[in-house]
mmCIF file of C-alpha atoms in Angstrom:
data_model
loop_
_atom_site.group_PDB
_atom_site.id
_atom_site.type_symbol
_atom_site.label_atom_id
_atom_site.label_comp_id
_atom_site.label_asym_id
_atom_site.label_seq_id
_atom_site.Cartn_x
_atom_site.Cartn_y
_atom_site.Cartn_z
ATOM 1 C CA UNK A 18 5.617 122.499 128.736
ATOM 2 C CA UNK A 19 9.197 122.904 127.638
ATOM 3 C CA UNK A 20 11.412 125.633 128.451
ATOM 4 C CA UNK A 21 12.277 128.119 125.747
ATOM 5 C CA UNK A 22 14.585 130.791 125.333
ATOM 6 C CA UNK A 23 15.732 133.578 122.439
ATOM 7 C CA UNK A 24 18.307 135.694 121.879
ATOM 8 C CA UNK A 25 18.908 138.911 119.617
ATOM 9 C CA UNK A 26 20.349 138.805 115.955
ATOM 10 C CA UNK A 27 23.868 139.970 115.988
ATOM 11 C CA UNK A 28 25.284 141.871 112.787
ATOM 12 C CA UNK A 29 28.046 139.756 110.942
ATOM 13 C CA UNK A 30 30.731 140.563 108.384
ATOM 14 C CA UNK A 31 30.447 138.848 105.381
ATOM 15 C CA UNK A 32 33.473 139.076 103.038
ATOM 16 C CA UNK A 33 32.385 138.582 99.058
ATOM 17 C CA UNK A 34 34.246 137.209 96.437
ATOM 18 C CA UNK A 35 34.182 137.765 92.647
ATOM 19 C CA UNK A 36 35.452 134.303 91.894
ATOM 20 C CA UNK A 37 32.496 131.962 90.473
ATOM 21 C CA UNK A 38 34.471 128.995 91.400
ATOM 22 C CA UNK A 39 34.468 130.187 95.244
ATOM 23 C CA UNK A 40 30.812 131.584 95.191
ATOM 24 C CA UNK A 41 29.418 127.991 93.754
ATOM 25 C CA UNK A 42 31.734 126.109 96.267
ATOM 26 C CA UNK A 43 30.275 128.056 99.190
ATOM 27 C CA UNK A 44 26.620 127.434 98.003
ATOM 28 C CA UNK A 45 27.066 124.016 98.048
ATOM 29 C CA UNK A 46 28.284 124.008 101.445
ATOM 30 C CA UNK A 47 25.734 126.100 102.957
ATOM 31 C CA UNK A 48 23.330 123.986 101.344
ATOM 32 C CA UNK A 49 24.718 120.783 102.978
ATOM 33 C CA UNK A 50 25.035 122.240 106.881
ATOM 34 C CA UNK A 51 25.539 119.317 108.927
ATOM 35 C CA UNK A 52 24.444 119.556 112.788
ATOM 36 C CA UNK A 53 25.296 117.273 115.574
ATOM 37 C CA UNK A 54 25.801 114.339 113.183
ATOM 38 C CA UNK A 55 22.996 114.916 110.600
ATOM 39 C CA UNK A 56 22.289 116.862 107.844
ATOM 40 C CA UNK A 57 19.777 119.962 108.084
ATOM 41 C CA UNK A 58 17.411 120.513 105.567
ATOM 42 C CA UNK A 59 18.498 122.036 102.420
ATOM 43 C CA UNK A 60 18.723 125.953 102.115
ATOM 44 C CA UNK A 61 18.463 127.685 98.623
ATOM 45 C CA UNK A 62 20.943 130.046 98.488
ATOM 46 C CA UNK A 63 21.276 131.963 95.216
ATOM 47 C CA UNK A 64 23.377 135.032 97.008
ATOM 48 C CA UNK A 65 25.927 135.669 99.317
ATOM 49 C CA UNK A 66 23.112 138.136 100.795
ATOM 50 C CA UNK A 67 20.973 135.102 101.208
ATOM 51 C CA UNK A 68 23.751 133.748 103.142
ATOM 52 C CA UNK A 69 23.593 136.037 105.550
ATOM 53 C CA UNK A 70 19.816 136.236 105.482
ATOM 54 C CA UNK A 71 19.729 132.344 106.035
ATOM 55 C CA UNK A 72 22.565 132.534 108.967
ATOM 56 C CA UNK A 73 20.355 135.563 110.480
ATOM 57 C CA UNK A 74 17.143 133.832 110.367
ATOM 58 C CA UNK A 75 17.805 130.125 111.180
ATOM 59 C CA UNK A 76 20.065 130.574 113.872
ATOM 60 C CA UNK A 77 20.096 133.815 115.382
ATOM 61 C CA UNK A 78 16.848 134.728 117.297
ATOM 62 C CA UNK A 79 15.379 131.550 116.717
ATOM 63 C CA UNK A 80 13.872 129.647 119.822
ATOM 64 C CA UNK A 81 15.801 127.162 121.224
ATOM 65 C CA UNK A 82 13.666 124.286 122.686
ATOM 66 C CA UNK A 83 14.808 122.070 125.739
ATOM 67 C CA UNK A 84 13.146 118.471 126.485
ATOM 68 C CA UNK A 85 10.739 118.933 129.833
ATOM 69 C CA UNK A 86 12.996 116.857 132.051
ATOM 70 C CA UNK A 87 15.871 119.816 131.035
ATOM 71 C CA UNK A 88 18.358 117.594 130.367
ATOM 72 C CA UNK A 89 20.661 118.391 127.483
ATOM 73 C CA UNK A 90 23.750 116.113 127.915
ATOM 74 C CA UNK A 91 22.242 112.665 127.094
ATOM 75 C CA UNK A 92 24.249 111.023 129.612
ATOM 76 C CA UNK A 93 24.468 107.041 128.413
ATOM 77 C CA UNK A 94 22.590 105.042 130.638
ATOM 78 C CA UNK A 95 24.149 101.852 129.600
ATOM 79 C CA UNK A 96 27.876 101.030 128.622
ATOM 80 C CA UNK A 97 29.193 102.298 125.316
ATOM 81 C CA UNK A 98 31.755 101.223 123.129
ATOM 82 C CA UNK A 99 32.735 103.842 121.202
ATOM 83 C CA UNK A 100 32.113 107.583 121.135
ATOM 84 C CA UNK A 101 32.252 109.203 118.133
ATOM 85 C CA UNK A 102 31.792 112.941 119.327
ATOM 86 C CA UNK A 103 34.847 112.326 121.823
ATOM 87 C CA UNK A 104 36.515 110.043 119.395
ATOM 88 C CA UNK A 105 37.052 107.630 122.320
ATOM 89 C CA UNK A 106 36.451 103.709 122.579
ATOM 90 C CA UNK A 107 36.246 101.125 125.179
ATOM 91 C CA UNK A 108 40.016 99.194 125.526
ATOM 92 C CA UNK A 109 41.342 96.563 127.994
ATOM 93 C CA UNK A 110 38.911 93.910 127.271
ATOM 94 C CA UNK A 111 36.225 96.387 127.943
ATOM 95 C CA UNK A 112 37.122 97.947 130.926
ATOM 96 C CA UNK A 113 39.880 100.549 129.723
ATOM 97 C CA UNK A 114 38.956 103.686 127.737
ATOM 98 C CA UNK A 115 40.899 105.561 125.026
ATOM 99 C CA UNK A 116 40.777 108.789 123.371
ATOM 100 C CA UNK A 117 42.199 110.629 120.428
ATOM 101 C CA UNK A 118 42.884 114.449 120.776
ATOM 102 C CA UNK A 119 44.566 116.925 118.798
ATOM 103 C CA UNK A 120 46.704 119.401 120.892
ATOM 104 C CA UNK A 121 45.178 122.850 120.360
ATOM 105 C CA UNK A 122 46.542 126.636 119.837
ATOM 106 C CA UNK A 123 45.172 127.394 123.114
ATOM 107 C CA UNK A 124 46.528 124.298 124.895
ATOM 108 C CA UNK A 125 50.366 125.335 124.267
ATOM 109 C CA UNK A 126 52.902 127.894 125.280
ATOM 110 C CA UNK A 127 55.051 129.929 123.775
ATOM 111 C CA UNK A 128 57.328 127.137 122.729
ATOM 112 C CA UNK A 129 54.280 125.580 121.041
ATOM 113 C CA UNK A 130 54.215 122.577 122.921
ATOM 114 C CA UNK A 131 51.354 121.226 125.296
ATOM 115 C CA UNK A 132 51.672 122.984 129.040
ATOM 116 C CA UNK A 133 51.531 121.109 132.115
ATOM 117 C CA UNK A 134 47.970 122.715 132.919
ATOM 118 C CA UNK A 135 46.780 121.405 129.402
ATOM 119 C CA UNK A 136 47.933 117.916 129.802
ATOM 120 C CA UNK A 137 46.330 117.621 133.521
ATOM 121 C CA UNK A 138 43.089 119.300 132.102
ATOM 122 C CA UNK A 139 43.240 116.323 129.630
ATOM 123 C CA UNK A 140 43.935 113.536 131.910
ATOM 124 C CA UNK A 141 40.867 115.054 133.674
ATOM 125 C CA UNK A 142 38.594 114.833 130.893
ATOM 126 C CA UNK A 143 39.789 111.399 129.658
ATOM 127 C CA UNK A 144 38.662 110.123 133.489
ATOM 128 C CA UNK A 145 35.359 111.761 133.463
ATOM 129 C CA UNK A 146 34.808 110.470 129.655
ATOM 130 C CA UNK A 147 36.091 106.862 130.836
ATOM 131 C CA UNK A 148 32.767 107.156 133.591
ATOM 132 C CA UNK A 149 30.552 108.481 131.033
ATOM 133 C CA UNK A 150 31.468 105.620 128.397
ATOM 134 C CA UNK A 151 30.875 103.003 131.615
ATOM 135 C CA UNK A 152 26.958 103.933 132.130
ATOM 136 C CA UNK A 153 27.406 104.658 135.816
ATOM 137 C CA UNK A 154 27.937 108.459 135.126
ATOM 138 C CA UNK A 155 25.366 110.175 137.337
ATOM 139 C CA UNK A 156 24.525 113.678 137.515
ATOM 140 C CA UNK A 157 27.808 114.738 138.968
ATOM 141 C CA UNK A 158 31.331 115.220 138.633
ATOM 142 C CA UNK A 159 31.986 111.759 137.604
ATOM 143 C CA UNK A 160 30.101 110.444 140.715
ATOM 144 C CA UNK A 161 28.100 106.966 140.073
ATOM 145 C CA UNK A 162 24.763 106.756 140.827
ATOM 146 C CA UNK A 163 25.434 104.783 144.216
ATOM 147 C CA UNK A 164 27.817 107.704 145.283
ATOM 148 C CA UNK A 165 24.959 110.775 144.591
ATOM 149 C CA UNK A 166 22.466 108.235 146.511
ATOM 150 C CA UNK A 167 25.127 108.624 149.504
ATOM 151 C CA UNK A 168 25.773 112.228 148.968
ATOM 152 C CA UNK A 169 29.484 111.227 147.914
ATOM 153 C CA UNK A 170 32.136 113.036 145.611
ATOM 154 C CA UNK A 171 35.424 112.194 144.437
ATOM 155 C CA UNK A 172 38.659 114.012 145.715
ATOM 156 C CA UNK A 173 42.359 113.078 144.418
ATOM 157 C CA UNK A 174 44.725 112.271 147.651
ATOM 158 C CA UNK A 175 47.625 111.693 145.486
ATOM 159 C CA UNK A 176 48.775 112.030 141.806
ATOM 160 C CA UNK A 177 52.063 111.579 140.039
ATOM 161 C CA UNK A 178 52.976 112.840 136.416
ATOM 162 C CA UNK A 179 56.028 111.770 134.623
ATOM 163 C CA UNK A 180 56.740 113.702 131.265
ATOM 164 C CA UNK A 181 59.512 112.368 128.898
ATOM 165 C CA UNK A 182 58.038 114.528 125.822
ATOM 166 C CA UNK A 183 55.524 117.799 125.362
ATOM 167 C CA UNK A 184 53.283 116.924 122.279
ATOM 168 C CA UNK A 185 53.252 119.884 120.022
ATOM 169 C CA UNK A 186 50.566 122.512 118.601
ATOM 170 C CA UNK A 187 48.587 120.084 116.140
ATOM 171 C CA UNK A 188 49.906 116.939 117.115
ATOM 172 C CA UNK A 189 47.586 113.930 117.218
ATOM 173 C CA UNK A 190 47.829 111.849 120.555
ATOM 174 C CA UNK A 191 46.142 109.006 122.153
ATOM 175 C CA UNK A 192 45.488 108.948 125.636
ATOM 176 C CA UNK A 193 44.839 105.742 127.530
ATOM 177 C CA UNK A 194 43.046 105.559 131.004
ATOM 178 C CA UNK A 195 41.726 102.570 133.556
ATOM 179 C CA UNK A 196 41.331 102.313 136.890
ATOM 180 C CA UNK A 197 42.150 100.075 139.856
ATOM 181 C CA UNK A 198 41.578 99.156 143.748
ATOM 182 C CA UNK A 199 43.816 101.257 145.856
ATOM 183 C CA UNK A 200 43.053 99.827 149.520
ATOM 184 C CA UNK A 201 39.702 99.159 150.919
ATOM 185 C CA UNK A 202 38.263 102.450 150.423
ATOM 186 C CA UNK A 203 40.267 104.009 147.393
ATOM 187 C CA UNK A 204 40.744 103.902 143.747
ATOM 188 C CA UNK A 205 43.437 104.147 141.549
ATOM 189 C CA UNK A 206 43.508 105.980 137.898
ATOM 190 C CA UNK A 207 46.322 105.679 135.512
ATOM 191 C CA UNK A 208 46.635 107.226 132.026
ATOM 192 C CA UNK A 209 49.300 106.885 128.984
ATOM 193 C CA UNK A 210 50.016 109.468 126.643
ATOM 194 C CA UNK A 211 51.467 108.516 123.245
ATOM 195 C CA UNK A 212 52.095 109.539 119.758
ATOM 196 C CA UNK A 213 49.232 108.336 117.218
ATOM 197 C CA UNK A 214 51.654 108.201 114.489
ATOM 198 C CA UNK A 215 54.694 106.329 115.938
ATOM 199 C CA UNK A 216 53.419 105.002 119.220
ATOM 200 C CA UNK A 217 56.009 106.943 121.178
ATOM 201 C CA UNK A 218 54.890 107.572 125.089
ATOM 202 C CA UNK A 219 55.214 111.473 125.864
ATOM 203 C CA UNK A 220 54.120 110.902 129.582
ATOM 204 C CA UNK A 221 52.457 108.272 132.045
ATOM 205 C CA UNK A 222 50.480 109.560 135.226
ATOM 206 C CA UNK A 223 48.772 107.598 138.021
ATOM 207 C CA UNK A 224 46.698 109.002 140.943
ATOM 208 C CA UNK A 225 44.807 107.841 143.621
ATOM 209 C CA UNK A 226 41.093 109.100 144.435
ATOM 210 C CA UNK A 227 38.897 108.419 147.450
ATOM 211 C CA UNK A 228 35.270 109.433 148.556
ATOM 212 C CA UNK A 229 34.260 112.577 150.294
ATOM 213 C CA UNK A 230 30.513 113.313 151.823
ATOM 214 C CA UNK A 231 29.354 116.492 149.840
ATOM 215 C CA UNK A 232 27.491 117.733 152.724
ATOM 216 C CA UNK A 233 29.643 117.288 155.718
ATOM 217 C CA UNK A 234 33.008 117.698 153.936
ATOM 218 C CA UNK A 235 34.521 114.588 155.097
ATOM 219 C CA UNK A 236 36.314 111.352 153.853
ATOM 220 C CA UNK A 237 33.605 108.381 153.811
ATOM 221 C CA UNK A 238 34.276 104.752 153.408
ATOM 222 C CA UNK A 239 33.349 103.293 149.884
ATOM 223 C CA UNK A 240 29.850 101.966 150.437
ATOM 224 C CA UNK A 241 29.177 97.974 149.341
ATOM 225 C CA UNK A 242 26.682 99.523 146.339
ATOM 226 C CA UNK A 243 29.475 101.830 145.186
ATOM 227 C CA UNK A 244 32.031 99.101 145.656
ATOM 228 C CA UNK A 245 29.602 96.725 143.250
ATOM 229 C CA UNK A 246 29.668 99.347 140.794
ATOM 230 C CA UNK A 247 33.090 99.985 140.276
ATOM 231 C CA UNK A 248 34.583 96.408 140.780
ATOM 232 C CA UNK A 249 34.048 95.230 137.525
ATOM 233 C CA UNK A 250 36.019 98.035 136.029
ATOM 234 C CA UNK A 251 39.014 97.214 138.148
ATOM 235 C CA UNK A 252 41.950 95.622 136.254
ATOM 236 C CA UNK A 253 45.750 95.053 137.726
ATOM 237 C CA UNK A 254 47.539 97.158 135.754
ATOM 238 C CA UNK A 255 50.130 100.152 136.516
ATOM 239 C CA UNK A 256 51.588 103.197 134.505
ATOM 240 C CA UNK A 257 54.181 103.853 136.981
ATOM 241 C CA UNK A 258 55.256 101.067 139.403
ATOM 242 C CA UNK A 259 55.787 102.898 142.555
ATOM 243 C CA UNK A 260 56.187 100.201 145.328
ATOM 244 C CA UNK A 261 57.397 102.908 148.208
ATOM 245 C CA UNK A 262 56.479 106.635 147.592
ATOM 246 C CA UNK A 263 58.892 108.985 148.726
ATOM 247 C CA UNK A 264 57.927 111.411 151.209
ATOM 248 C CA UNK A 265 57.284 114.967 150.745
ATOM 249 C CA UNK A 266 58.620 116.947 153.810
ATOM 250 C CA UNK A 267 56.634 120.085 154.892
ATOM 251 C CA UNK A 268 57.745 123.612 154.080
ATOM 252 C CA UNK A 269 58.146 125.993 156.684
ATOM 253 C CA UNK A 270 58.146 129.984 156.335
ATOM 254 C CA UNK A 271 62.064 129.783 156.130
ATOM 255 C CA UNK A 272 61.576 128.286 152.233
ATOM 256 C CA UNK A 273 63.559 130.107 149.971
ATOM 257 C CA UNK A 274 60.650 131.140 147.578
ATOM 258 C CA UNK A 275 57.020 132.405 148.224
ATOM 259 C CA UNK A 276 54.161 133.609 147.079
ATOM 260 C CA UNK A 277 51.311 134.744 149.441
ATOM 261 C CA UNK A 278 47.691 136.536 149.209
ATOM 262 C CA UNK A 279 46.767 134.545 146.416
ATOM 263 C CA UNK A 280 43.096 134.470 145.934
ATOM 264 C CA UNK A 281 40.878 131.710 144.013
ATOM 265 C CA UNK A 282 38.898 133.292 141.459
ATOM 266 C CA UNK A 283 35.335 132.341 140.577
ATOM 267 C CA UNK A 284 36.668 130.026 137.366
ATOM 268 C CA UNK A 285 39.069 128.232 139.398
ATOM 269 C CA UNK A 286 36.153 126.720 141.484
ATOM 270 C CA UNK A 287 34.768 123.370 139.800
ATOM 271 C CA UNK A 288 31.225 121.312 139.854
ATOM 272 C CA UNK A 289 32.049 120.418 143.480
ATOM 273 C CA UNK A 290 32.497 124.095 144.739
ATOM 274 C CA UNK A 291 35.894 123.625 145.420
ATOM 275 C CA UNK A 292 39.616 124.928 143.745
ATOM 276 C CA UNK A 293 40.177 122.275 141.026
ATOM 277 C CA UNK A 294 43.203 120.184 141.569
ATOM 278 C CA UNK A 295 44.678 121.503 138.302
ATOM 279 C CA UNK A 296 44.553 125.210 139.481
ATOM 280 C CA UNK A 297 47.300 124.129 142.462
ATOM 281 C CA UNK A 298 49.686 123.529 139.807
ATOM 282 C CA UNK A 299 49.764 127.159 138.381
ATOM 283 C CA UNK A 300 50.514 128.226 141.866
ATOM 284 C CA UNK A 301 52.891 125.928 142.577
ATOM 285 C CA UNK A 302 54.882 127.138 139.360
ATOM 286 C CA UNK A 303 54.870 130.607 139.971
ATOM 287 C CA UNK A 304 57.335 130.202 142.725
ATOM 288 C CA UNK A 305 59.521 128.619 140.382
ATOM 289 C CA UNK A 306 62.979 130.957 139.663
ATOM 290 C CA UNK A 307 62.729 132.279 136.265
ATOM 291 C CA UNK A 308 66.063 130.747 134.968
ATOM 292 C CA UNK A 309 64.461 127.690 135.622
ATOM 293 C CA UNK A 310 61.264 128.281 133.788
ATOM 294 C CA UNK A 311 63.120 129.555 130.696
ATOM 295 C CA UNK A 312 66.064 126.711 130.389
ATOM 296 C CA UNK A 313 64.239 123.690 131.987
ATOM 297 C CA UNK A 314 61.262 122.096 131.721
ATOM 298 C CA UNK A 315 59.052 120.146 133.842
ATOM 299 C CA UNK A 316 59.918 116.510 133.814
ATOM 300 C CA UNK A 317 57.559 115.027 136.963
ATOM 301 C CA UNK A 318 55.374 116.379 139.504
ATOM 302 C CA UNK A 319 54.031 114.548 142.323
ATOM 303 C CA UNK A 320 50.887 115.942 144.673
ATOM 304 C CA UNK A 321 49.929 115.052 147.851
ATOM 305 C CA UNK A 322 46.583 116.367 148.543
ATOM 306 C CA UNK A 323 45.165 117.326 152.214
ATOM 307 C CA UNK A 324 42.356 118.959 152.138
ATOM 308 C CA UNK A 325 40.371 121.296 149.925
ATOM 309 C CA UNK A 326 40.457 124.871 149.015
ATOM 310 C CA UNK A 327 37.647 127.212 148.913
ATOM 311 C CA UNK A 328 36.385 130.654 147.262
ATOM 312 C CA UNK A 329 37.117 132.653 150.273
ATOM 313 C CA UNK A 330 40.605 131.286 151.359
ATOM 314 C CA UNK A 331 44.037 133.130 150.795
ATOM 315 C CA UNK A 332 46.597 131.181 149.833
ATOM 316 C CA UNK A 333 50.447 131.021 150.335
ATOM 317 C CA UNK A 334 52.937 129.365 148.028
ATOM 318 C CA UNK A 335 56.023 127.938 149.083
ATOM 319 C CA UNK A 336 59.030 126.677 147.369
ATOM 320 C CA UNK A 337 62.108 125.309 148.153
ATOM 321 C CA UNK A 338 65.200 124.018 146.033
ATOM 322 C CA UNK A 339 66.200 120.432 147.318
ATOM 323 C CA UNK A 340 70.022 120.961 146.244
ATOM 324 C CA UNK A 341 70.282 124.588 146.419
ATOM 325 C CA UNK A 342 73.807 124.138 144.878
ATOM 326 C CA UNK A 343 72.989 123.752 141.539
ATOM 327 C CA UNK A 344 71.363 126.758 141.511
ATOM 328 C CA UNK A 345 74.811 128.654 142.398
ATOM 329 C CA UNK A 346 76.467 126.736 139.430
ATOM 330 C CA UNK A 347 77.833 123.749 142.086
ATOM 331 C CA UNK A 348 77.284 120.113 142.850
ATOM 332 C CA UNK A 349 77.239 118.343 146.035
ATOM 333 C CA UNK A 350 81.190 117.184 146.787
ATOM 334 C CA UNK A 351 80.018 113.709 147.362
ATOM 335 C CA UNK A 352 77.676 113.212 144.206
ATOM 336 C CA UNK A 353 80.827 114.842 142.414
ATOM 337 C CA UNK A 354 83.104 112.175 143.757
ATOM 338 C CA UNK A 355 80.786 109.425 143.124
ATOM 339 C CA UNK A 356 80.071 110.144 139.707
ATOM 340 C CA UNK A 357 83.948 110.565 139.006
ATOM 341 C CA UNK A 358 84.995 107.595 140.360
ATOM 342 C CA UNK A 359 82.310 105.373 138.144
ATOM 343 C CA UNK A 360 83.227 107.567 135.183
ATOM 344 C CA UNK A 361 85.050 105.786 132.461
ATOM 345 C CA UNK A 362 87.227 108.334 130.550
ATOM 346 C CA UNK A 363 87.004 106.093 127.386
ATOM 347 C CA UNK A 364 83.284 106.043 127.811
ATOM 348 C CA UNK A 365 81.293 106.684 124.385
ATOM 349 C CA UNK A 366 80.104 109.796 126.103
ATOM 350 C CA UNK A 367 83.525 111.389 126.732
ATOM 351 C CA UNK A 368 84.784 110.279 123.021
ATOM 352 C CA UNK A 369 81.794 111.704 121.465
ATOM 353 C CA UNK A 370 81.771 114.600 123.004
ATOM 354 C CA UNK A 371 79.328 114.380 126.168
ATOM 355 C CA UNK A 372 81.801 114.647 128.929
ATOM 356 C CA UNK A 373 81.588 115.213 132.663
ATOM 357 C CA UNK A 374 79.922 118.457 132.356
ATOM 358 C CA UNK A 375 77.185 117.034 130.034
ATOM 359 C CA UNK A 376 76.504 114.311 132.629
ATOM 360 C CA UNK A 377 76.124 116.875 135.401
ATOM 361 C CA UNK A 378 73.719 119.092 133.334
ATOM 362 C CA UNK A 379 71.505 116.286 132.737
ATOM 363 C CA UNK A 380 70.842 115.370 136.498
ATOM 364 C CA UNK A 381 67.568 116.897 137.248
ATOM 365 C CA UNK A 382 66.778 119.404 139.586
ATOM 366 C CA UNK A 383 64.057 118.950 142.229
ATOM 367 C CA UNK A 384 62.041 121.561 144.273
ATOM 368 C CA UNK A 385 59.579 120.776 147.188
ATOM 369 C CA UNK A 386 56.289 122.935 147.518
ATOM 370 C CA UNK A 387 53.385 123.400 149.479
ATOM 371 C CA UNK A 388 50.434 125.462 149.349
ATOM 372 C CA UNK A 389 48.782 126.282 152.421
ATOM 373 C CA UNK A 390 45.454 128.781 153.896
ATOM 374 C CA UNK A 391 46.708 131.269 155.737
ATOM 375 C CA UNK A 392 45.093 131.618 158.956
ATOM 376 C CA UNK A 393 45.094 133.748 161.970
ATOM 377 C CA UNK A 394 46.273 131.221 164.832
ATOM 378 C CA UNK A 395 47.903 128.392 162.180
ATOM 379 C CA UNK A 396 48.012 127.967 158.382
ATOM 380 C CA UNK A 397 46.533 124.634 156.643
ATOM 381 C CA UNK A 398 47.967 122.538 154.424
ATOM 382 C CA UNK A 399 46.002 122.453 151.066
ATOM 383 C CA UNK A 400 49.156 120.100 149.293
ATOM 384 C CA UNK A 401 52.370 119.258 149.421
ATOM 385 C CA UNK A 402 54.633 118.679 145.783
ATOM 386 C CA UNK A 403 57.917 117.682 144.028
ATOM 387 C CA UNK A 404 58.510 118.772 140.955
ATOM 388 C CA UNK A 405 61.210 117.616 138.799
ATOM 389 C CA UNK A 406 63.400 119.576 135.972
ATOM 390 C CA UNK A 407 65.592 118.922 133.521
ATOM 391 C CA UNK A 408 67.183 120.871 130.495
ATOM 392 C CA UNK A 409 65.113 121.645 127.596
ATOM 393 C CA UNK A 410 66.184 120.684 124.382
ATOM 394 C CA UNK A 411 64.970 121.498 120.762
ATOM 395 C CA UNK A 412 61.632 120.064 119.853
ATOM 396 C CA UNK A 413 62.099 117.468 116.824
ATOM 397 C CA UNK A 414 59.695 115.103 115.171
ATOM 398 C CA UNK A 415 60.017 111.502 115.597
ATOM 399 C CA UNK A 416 61.180 109.348 112.823
ATOM 400 C CA UNK A 417 58.561 106.237 112.188
#
């Protein structure tokens, strides 16, 4: 027997208009309601009172029936080339994925540009939609059928994001993503975010993923059946060329900035029952000084994940500027000397009003971060990070 549920009708305020043109137009819209891509049976409407009544009697309070197997997602079992619901399509010779999205109001900050968290969420969403389109997705958080049979889940071990420009509210962007091999037991996933109108690259990102046993919470080798599922989708292409990743040092209790007693919320947990990696970024940025957040924007972030964080853990966020002299308005003597020695005072930068100070201001500021779980005897690392910041500039539209 199919499962059903019902909910009580609610009161809605309907604003009436005396203009007959608007009245007839609304009648026409109500009579041609599109639901899930198809038109519903026409509803005869003669008055606004009937509009309110129709909205209540045909939707609110009506029992909803689900299939007997309880499946509401309709996950594809075969490879799909186009997804009209998500504005997605398969590219790169049938193995990459592109999704077109509009930057929404809740994805931007006070300056009307997309926040870093929103960008990371879009990267995660397009990655999952890529697996969805592949026909490999099982009943898990991006896990394939072979992974589910082996009780395996994906965990990210490293991620790097470089941002040249932040998309603004209402802007249409294209996000490309694809995967490749990373060693014997890992997978690399890359992204490109570009303007749909101009093709300008806004951001690029790369990440490394490994498998963890869902029950033991230990890292696992890649089973051959999973390798057989994934290998046909691997391509040799990199969004960020990084031959030898720069090591991130571990901070200690002497770090300049610290935020203690951070407690994960229930809403911070993902479908794998641990704190989603995007939430870590919020904890990291809370330790950045206000003057940096106000005058600079994040241009790059690198994350090295060490272990997962659960709902009962107490987290501590540490932050240390890599060049403390910048915060005090001074530069390192060696850097200033080398810069001046290599600067031509007849250069176009100085002639055009750039000068030495402008060159110094354009140098990015870098911070080292550490999130750790506070323990009675020792603190366990969750993630190490590095952020780069550059001075903010006015957001202007690109010329075509």
